[in-house]
């Protein structure tokens, strides 16, 4: 599709969707971001929508500064996926038992584990770095010191909201019917607590006093506040990665126990709420992706739709205009409250027909109708990624 420029900004704000179709609140946010003196440029993904401080579906490149609200409170949230050797014919006709087994193996919603995960007892889990990772907890902001036990027990758990675990079937092509396992989760409560503490610190700094939106408050390079945020940020991003690795390994082992013949390709993993140090046009920048994945040349990524529409495995095109990024999903077209007012459980059952999943009032806000059309989103970013596989879920587990 290519991009257009959002009018009325100091730094270039490149948009991979119809700029006139962006909700007014989100457009105002994007103009506020583009006005910040530290911003090199902004790339707006086709799944863009209004968010806290910074817009969801925005990629912001800053010089010598970073805004914690431009990362979001679920630091390191992202996706993992793995293709199996199984096909649809290997799965049972009634998938309810398999769904229950997944829910029994991986705590969802507010649930946590009775005992922390021991990596040495998780068959096939990468063993490197665990001791050092947990040792570094004591270096984090002292205000989260009392949360270590909770953080340990929540490692390897899904959470709620739009987090999910799915068993999917590949659509079309020579591998049609191939079974994939995918999941979406982040840094759980510890990432949220760290993010909220640092956002509050940033709002109080004098250089942020005159911003158009105090939620866009930034940390500046070379300051103790920036150093503290980066330390906690890197740790929380690693927590999110390890959290998904534990769940995916548990899921793979569960499938191996039920289908001894299964084998797996190399797993794919990508953050979509995170910070990275990158260089564009010779300028070193801190890139925040809030609802966006890295799509460097050849990078594999995962772009989910909703609990009834499936997902895409993609390969990045390395487009520098987008800061080598692509959308993180379909993106919401209505708030959770509006979705609950608009749709019923009967609507949910109809829109998730053929998917073994919850169909109760507790997940109506996740109904497919509350999300943008994932196929339209993919068409708008065909210069950012190429499709490797189109997946359709047959099981969806939500918190």
PDB file of C-alpha atoms in Angstrom, residues 146-348:
ATOM      1  CA  UNK A 146       7.851  -7.242  47.757  1.00  0.00           C
ATOM      2  CA  UNK A 147       6.524  -8.580  44.414  1.00  0.00           C
ATOM      3  CA  UNK A 148       9.249 -11.155  43.742  1.00  0.00           C
ATOM      4  CA  UNK A 149       7.243 -14.153  44.988  1.00  0.00           C
ATOM      5  CA  UNK A 150       4.275 -13.120  42.870  1.00  0.00           C
ATOM      6  CA  UNK A 151       6.500 -12.568  39.833  1.00  0.00           C
ATOM      7  CA  UNK A 152       8.016 -16.030  40.232  1.00  0.00           C
ATOM      8  CA  UNK A 153       4.584 -17.674  40.555  1.00  0.00           C
ATOM      9  CA  UNK A 154       3.177 -15.786  37.567  1.00  0.00           C
ATOM     10  CA  UNK A 155       6.021 -16.858  35.274  1.00  0.00           C
ATOM     11  CA  UNK A 156       4.541 -19.332  32.798  1.00  0.00           C
ATOM     12  CA  UNK A 157       0.989 -17.986  33.141  1.00  0.00           C
ATOM     13  CA  UNK A 158      -1.217 -16.397  30.490  1.00  0.00           C
ATOM     14  CA  UNK A 159      -3.089 -13.503  32.097  1.00  0.00           C
ATOM     15  CA  UNK A 160      -6.405 -12.162  30.845  1.00  0.00           C
ATOM     16  CA  UNK A 161      -7.772  -9.566  28.437  1.00  0.00           C
ATOM     17  CA  UNK A 162      -6.621 -10.189  24.897  1.00  0.00           C
ATOM     18  CA  UNK A 163      -4.013 -12.780  25.884  1.00  0.00           C
ATOM     19  CA  UNK A 164      -4.665 -16.227  24.437  1.00  0.00           C
ATOM     20  CA  UNK A 165      -3.396 -19.689  23.566  1.00  0.00           C
ATOM     21  CA  UNK A 166      -4.541 -21.265  20.311  1.00  0.00           C
ATOM     22  CA  UNK A 167      -4.304 -24.437  18.308  1.00  0.00           C
ATOM     23  CA  UNK A 168      -4.537 -23.411  14.655  1.00  0.00           C
ATOM     24  CA  UNK A 169      -4.668 -24.988  11.220  1.00  0.00           C
ATOM     25  CA  UNK A 170      -2.678 -23.623   8.296  1.00  0.00           C
ATOM     26  CA  UNK A 171      -4.898 -22.442   5.442  1.00  0.00           C
ATOM     27  CA  UNK A 172      -4.168 -23.105   1.769  1.00  0.00           C
ATOM     28  CA  UNK A 173      -0.983 -24.141   0.008  1.00  0.00           C
ATOM     29  CA  UNK A 174       0.922 -27.406   0.183  1.00  0.00           C
ATOM     30  CA  UNK A 175       0.808 -27.373   4.017  1.00  0.00           C
ATOM     31  CA  UNK A 176      -2.936 -26.813   4.345  1.00  0.00           C
ATOM     32  CA  UNK A 177      -4.207 -28.446   7.527  1.00  0.00           C
ATOM     33  CA  UNK A 178      -0.849 -28.333   9.326  1.00  0.00           C
ATOM     34  CA  UNK A 179      -1.279 -27.735  13.070  1.00  0.00           C
ATOM     35  CA  UNK A 180       0.322 -24.672  14.712  1.00  0.00           C
ATOM     36  CA  UNK A 181       0.495 -23.679  18.382  1.00  0.00           C
ATOM     37  CA  UNK A 182       0.473 -19.947  19.122  1.00  0.00           C
ATOM     38  CA  UNK A 183       0.167 -17.788  22.220  1.00  0.00           C
ATOM     39  CA  UNK A 184      -0.002 -14.137  23.207  1.00  0.00           C
ATOM     40  CA  UNK A 185       1.176 -12.851  26.594  1.00  0.00           C
ATOM     41  CA  UNK A 186       3.573 -10.438  28.275  1.00  0.00           C
ATOM     42  CA  UNK A 187       5.304  -9.521  31.531  1.00  0.00           C
ATOM     43  CA  UNK A 188       2.254 -10.049  33.744  1.00  0.00           C
ATOM     44  CA  UNK A 189       1.817  -7.941  36.897  1.00  0.00           C
ATOM     45  CA  UNK A 190       5.512  -7.203  37.435  1.00  0.00           C
ATOM     46  CA  UNK A 191       5.816  -5.487  34.038  1.00  0.00           C
ATOM     47  CA  UNK A 192       2.717  -3.393  34.757  1.00  0.00           C
ATOM     48  CA  UNK A 193       3.984  -2.363  38.194  1.00  0.00           C
ATOM     49  CA  UNK A 194       7.381  -1.326  36.833  1.00  0.00           C
ATOM     50  CA  UNK A 195       5.853   0.584  33.937  1.00  0.00           C
ATOM     51  CA  UNK A 196       3.384   2.514  36.086  1.00  0.00           C
ATOM     52  CA  UNK A 197       6.082   3.519  38.570  1.00  0.00           C
ATOM     53  CA  UNK A 198       8.380   4.845  35.869  1.00  0.00           C
ATOM     54  CA  UNK A 199       5.561   6.661  34.039  1.00  0.00           C
ATOM     55  CA  UNK A 200       4.740   8.444  37.314  1.00  0.00           C
ATOM     56  CA  UNK A 201       8.391   9.440  37.778  1.00  0.00           C
ATOM     57  CA  UNK A 202       8.608  10.799  34.228  1.00  0.00           C
ATOM     58  CA  UNK A 203       5.498  12.947  34.670  1.00  0.00           C
ATOM     59  CA  UNK A 204       7.133  14.793  37.580  1.00  0.00           C
ATOM     60  CA  UNK A 205      10.362  15.729  35.772  1.00  0.00           C
ATOM     61  CA  UNK A 206      10.708  19.484  35.068  1.00  0.00           C
ATOM     62  CA  UNK A 207      11.485  19.133  31.355  1.00  0.00           C
ATOM     63  CA  UNK A 208       8.073  17.491  30.873  1.00  0.00           C
ATOM     64  CA  UNK A 209       6.078  20.329  32.455  1.00  0.00           C
ATOM     65  CA  UNK A 210       4.943  21.946  29.192  1.00  0.00           C
ATOM     66  CA  UNK A 211       4.154  18.865  27.104  1.00  0.00           C
ATOM     67  CA  UNK A 212       0.845  18.771  25.203  1.00  0.00           C
ATOM     68  CA  UNK A 213       0.088  15.495  27.022  1.00  0.00           C
ATOM     69  CA  UNK A 214       1.788  14.722  30.333  1.00  0.00           C
ATOM     70  CA  UNK A 215       1.341  11.007  29.631  1.00  0.00           C
ATOM     71  CA  UNK A 216       3.983  11.436  26.898  1.00  0.00           C
ATOM     72  CA  UNK A 217       6.597  12.397  29.493  1.00  0.00           C
ATOM     73  CA  UNK A 218      10.092  11.259  28.565  1.00  0.00           C
ATOM     74  CA  UNK A 219      13.340  10.268  30.208  1.00  0.00           C
ATOM     75  CA  UNK A 220      16.487  11.885  28.829  1.00  0.00           C
ATOM     76  CA  UNK A 221      19.754  10.070  28.099  1.00  0.00           C
ATOM     77  CA  UNK A 222      22.476  10.454  30.696  1.00  0.00           C
ATOM     78  CA  UNK A 223      20.103  10.907  33.638  1.00  0.00           C
ATOM     79  CA  UNK A 224      19.617   8.571  36.618  1.00  0.00           C
ATOM     80  CA  UNK A 225      15.914   8.282  35.767  1.00  0.00           C
ATOM     81  CA  UNK A 226      16.687   7.060  32.234  1.00  0.00           C
ATOM     82  CA  UNK A 227      19.261   4.592  33.533  1.00  0.00           C
ATOM     83  CA  UNK A 228      16.784   3.208  36.075  1.00  0.00           C
ATOM     84  CA  UNK A 229      14.037   2.841  33.489  1.00  0.00           C
ATOM     85  CA  UNK A 230      16.263   1.101  30.966  1.00  0.00           C
ATOM     86  CA  UNK A 231      17.503  -1.339  33.631  1.00  0.00           C
ATOM     87  CA  UNK A 232      13.955  -2.284  34.644  1.00  0.00           C
ATOM     88  CA  UNK A 233      12.705  -2.240  31.047  1.00  0.00           C
ATOM     89  CA  UNK A 234      15.316  -4.710  29.771  1.00  0.00           C
ATOM     90  CA  UNK A 235      14.559  -7.038  32.690  1.00  0.00           C
ATOM     91  CA  UNK A 236      10.785  -6.895  32.128  1.00  0.00           C
ATOM     92  CA  UNK A 237      11.234  -7.559  28.396  1.00  0.00           C
ATOM     93  CA  UNK A 238      13.287 -10.624  29.291  1.00  0.00           C
ATOM     94  CA  UNK A 239      10.615 -11.716  31.774  1.00  0.00           C
ATOM     95  CA  UNK A 240       8.000 -11.535  29.013  1.00  0.00           C
ATOM     96  CA  UNK A 241      10.180 -13.558  26.639  1.00  0.00           C
ATOM     97  CA  UNK A 242      10.862 -16.211  29.281  1.00  0.00           C
ATOM     98  CA  UNK A 243       7.185 -16.259  30.287  1.00  0.00           C
ATOM     99  CA  UNK A 244       6.174 -17.138  26.722  1.00  0.00           C
ATOM    100  CA  UNK A 245       9.016 -19.654  26.409  1.00  0.00           C
ATOM    101  CA  UNK A 246       7.815 -21.535  29.496  1.00  0.00           C
ATOM    102  CA  UNK A 247       4.201 -21.634  28.285  1.00  0.00           C
ATOM    103  CA  UNK A 248       5.121 -22.681  24.762  1.00  0.00           C
ATOM    104  CA  UNK A 249       7.361 -25.474  26.074  1.00  0.00           C
ATOM    105  CA  UNK A 250       4.626 -26.696  28.421  1.00  0.00           C
ATOM    106  CA  UNK A 251       2.175 -26.623  25.519  1.00  0.00           C
ATOM    107  CA  UNK A 252       4.560 -28.533  23.249  1.00  0.00           C
ATOM    108  CA  UNK A 253       5.092 -31.161  25.953  1.00  0.00           C
ATOM    109  CA  UNK A 254       1.342 -31.501  26.466  1.00  0.00           C
ATOM    110  CA  UNK A 255       0.877 -32.139  22.747  1.00  0.00           C
ATOM    111  CA  UNK A 256       3.799 -34.579  22.716  1.00  0.00           C
ATOM    112  CA  UNK A 257       2.198 -36.565  25.543  1.00  0.00           C
ATOM    113  CA  UNK A 258      -1.075 -36.798  23.594  1.00  0.00           C
ATOM    114  CA  UNK A 259       0.470 -37.209  20.136  1.00  0.00           C
ATOM    115  CA  UNK A 260       3.796 -39.058  20.578  1.00  0.00           C
ATOM    116  CA  UNK A 261       4.557 -38.822  16.853  1.00  0.00           C
ATOM    117  CA  UNK A 262       4.672 -35.003  16.871  1.00  0.00           C
ATOM    118  CA  UNK A 263       7.780 -33.042  15.947  1.00  0.00           C
ATOM    119  CA  UNK A 264       8.288 -29.289  15.866  1.00  0.00           C
ATOM    120  CA  UNK A 265       9.890 -26.652  13.685  1.00  0.00           C
ATOM    121  CA  UNK A 266      11.961 -23.873  15.258  1.00  0.00           C
ATOM    122  CA  UNK A 267       9.656 -21.647  17.356  1.00  0.00           C
ATOM    123  CA  UNK A 268       9.014 -18.011  16.396  1.00  0.00           C
ATOM    124  CA  UNK A 269       8.837 -15.268  19.044  1.00  0.00           C
ATOM    125  CA  UNK A 270       8.375 -11.502  18.814  1.00  0.00           C
ATOM    126  CA  UNK A 271       7.659  -8.652  21.203  1.00  0.00           C
ATOM    127  CA  UNK A 272       5.154  -5.983  20.219  1.00  0.00           C
ATOM    128  CA  UNK A 273       5.390  -3.617  23.242  1.00  0.00           C
ATOM    129  CA  UNK A 274       9.064  -2.847  23.666  1.00  0.00           C
ATOM    130  CA  UNK A 275      12.125  -0.644  23.139  1.00  0.00           C
ATOM    131  CA  UNK A 276      15.108  -1.308  20.884  1.00  0.00           C
ATOM    132  CA  UNK A 277      18.310   0.601  20.107  1.00  0.00           C
ATOM    133  CA  UNK A 278      18.466   1.048  16.313  1.00  0.00           C
ATOM    134  CA  UNK A 279      20.052   3.278  13.667  1.00  0.00           C
ATOM    135  CA  UNK A 280      18.327   4.945  10.696  1.00  0.00           C
ATOM    136  CA  UNK A 281      19.917   7.343   8.219  1.00  0.00           C
ATOM    137  CA  UNK A 282      23.017   7.388  10.388  1.00  0.00           C
ATOM    138  CA  UNK A 283      21.121   8.503  13.500  1.00  0.00           C
ATOM    139  CA  UNK A 284      21.091   6.359  16.639  1.00  0.00           C
ATOM    140  CA  UNK A 285      17.570   6.255  18.066  1.00  0.00           C
ATOM    141  CA  UNK A 286      15.539   4.499  20.723  1.00  0.00           C
ATOM    142  CA  UNK A 287      12.586   2.913  18.933  1.00  0.00           C
ATOM    143  CA  UNK A 288       9.439   2.225  20.939  1.00  0.00           C
ATOM    144  CA  UNK A 289       6.998  -0.201  19.381  1.00  0.00           C
ATOM    145  CA  UNK A 290       3.618  -0.060  21.111  1.00  0.00           C
ATOM    146  CA  UNK A 291       1.436  -2.507  19.265  1.00  0.00           C
ATOM    147  CA  UNK A 292       3.951  -3.186  16.492  1.00  0.00           C
ATOM    148  CA  UNK A 293       6.461  -5.912  15.670  1.00  0.00           C
ATOM    149  CA  UNK A 294       9.923  -5.625  14.217  1.00  0.00           C
ATOM    150  CA  UNK A 295       9.826  -6.441  10.486  1.00  0.00           C
ATOM    151  CA  UNK A 296      13.480  -6.242   9.489  1.00  0.00           C
ATOM    152  CA  UNK A 297      14.473  -7.941   6.258  1.00  0.00           C
ATOM    153  CA  UNK A 298      13.791 -11.650   6.742  1.00  0.00           C
ATOM    154  CA  UNK A 299      12.502 -11.322  10.311  1.00  0.00           C
ATOM    155  CA  UNK A 300       9.715 -13.782  11.091  1.00  0.00           C
ATOM    156  CA  UNK A 301       6.755 -12.388  12.991  1.00  0.00           C
ATOM    157  CA  UNK A 302       3.215 -13.183  14.108  1.00  0.00           C
ATOM    158  CA  UNK A 303       0.191 -10.937  13.452  1.00  0.00           C
ATOM    159  CA  UNK A 304      -3.007 -12.223  15.097  1.00  0.00           C
ATOM    160  CA  UNK A 305      -6.554 -11.251  14.236  1.00  0.00           C
ATOM    161  CA  UNK A 306      -9.225 -12.092  16.815  1.00  0.00           C
ATOM    162  CA  UNK A 307     -10.562 -15.219  18.505  1.00  0.00           C
ATOM    163  CA  UNK A 308     -12.603 -16.088  15.426  1.00  0.00           C
ATOM    164  CA  UNK A 309     -10.600 -14.867  12.444  1.00  0.00           C
ATOM    165  CA  UNK A 310      -7.140 -16.419  12.661  1.00  0.00           C
ATOM    166  CA  UNK A 311      -3.572 -15.125  12.414  1.00  0.00           C
ATOM    167  CA  UNK A 312      -0.711 -14.600   9.986  1.00  0.00           C
ATOM    168  CA  UNK A 313       2.904 -15.704  10.093  1.00  0.00           C
ATOM    169  CA  UNK A 314       4.897 -13.071   8.211  1.00  0.00           C
ATOM    170  CA  UNK A 315       8.404 -12.277   6.994  1.00  0.00           C
ATOM    171  CA  UNK A 316       9.650  -8.694   7.270  1.00  0.00           C
ATOM    172  CA  UNK A 317      10.534  -6.616   4.209  1.00  0.00           C
ATOM    173  CA  UNK A 318      12.960  -4.320   6.059  1.00  0.00           C
ATOM    174  CA  UNK A 319      11.157  -1.094   5.118  1.00  0.00           C
ATOM    175  CA  UNK A 320      13.124   1.777   6.683  1.00  0.00           C
ATOM    176  CA  UNK A 321      10.217   4.227   6.300  1.00  0.00           C
ATOM    177  CA  UNK A 322       8.325   2.188   8.903  1.00  0.00           C
ATOM    178  CA  UNK A 323      11.432   1.765  11.056  1.00  0.00           C
ATOM    179  CA  UNK A 324      11.359  -1.868   9.909  1.00  0.00           C
ATOM    180  CA  UNK A 325       8.059  -2.477  11.659  1.00  0.00           C
ATOM    181  CA  UNK A 326       4.599  -3.893  11.001  1.00  0.00           C
ATOM    182  CA  UNK A 327       1.304  -4.129  12.856  1.00  0.00           C
ATOM    183  CA  UNK A 328       0.898  -6.332  15.916  1.00  0.00           C
ATOM    184  CA  UNK A 329      -2.606  -7.513  15.083  1.00  0.00           C
ATOM    185  CA  UNK A 330      -5.991  -6.424  13.829  1.00  0.00           C
ATOM    186  CA  UNK A 331      -6.384  -3.666  16.398  1.00  0.00           C
ATOM    187  CA  UNK A 332      -9.571  -2.785  18.222  1.00  0.00           C
ATOM    188  CA  UNK A 333     -12.296  -0.827  16.453  1.00  0.00           C
ATOM    189  CA  UNK A 334     -14.346  -0.367  19.612  1.00  0.00           C
ATOM    190  CA  UNK A 335     -13.592  -0.231  23.323  1.00  0.00           C
ATOM    191  CA  UNK A 336     -14.275  -3.137  25.632  1.00  0.00           C
ATOM    192  CA  UNK A 337     -17.196  -1.264  27.212  1.00  0.00           C
ATOM    193  CA  UNK A 338     -18.699  -0.525  23.812  1.00  0.00           C
ATOM    194  CA  UNK A 339     -18.290  -4.149  22.739  1.00  0.00           C
ATOM    195  CA  UNK A 340     -20.192  -5.311  25.818  1.00  0.00           C
ATOM    196  CA  UNK A 341     -22.987  -2.838  25.073  1.00  0.00           C
ATOM    197  CA  UNK A 342     -23.128  -3.829  21.407  1.00  0.00           C
ATOM    198  CA  UNK A 343     -22.868  -7.617  21.445  1.00  0.00           C
ATOM    199  CA  UNK A 344     -24.456 -10.529  23.288  1.00  0.00           C
ATOM    200  CA  UNK A 345     -23.277 -14.044  24.102  1.00  0.00           C
ATOM    201  CA  UNK A 346     -25.377 -15.227  21.166  1.00  0.00           C
ATOM    202  CA  UNK A 347     -23.350 -12.926  18.894  1.00  0.00           C
ATOM    203  CA  UNK A 348     -20.149 -14.316  20.391  1.00  0.00           C
TER     204      UNK A 348
END
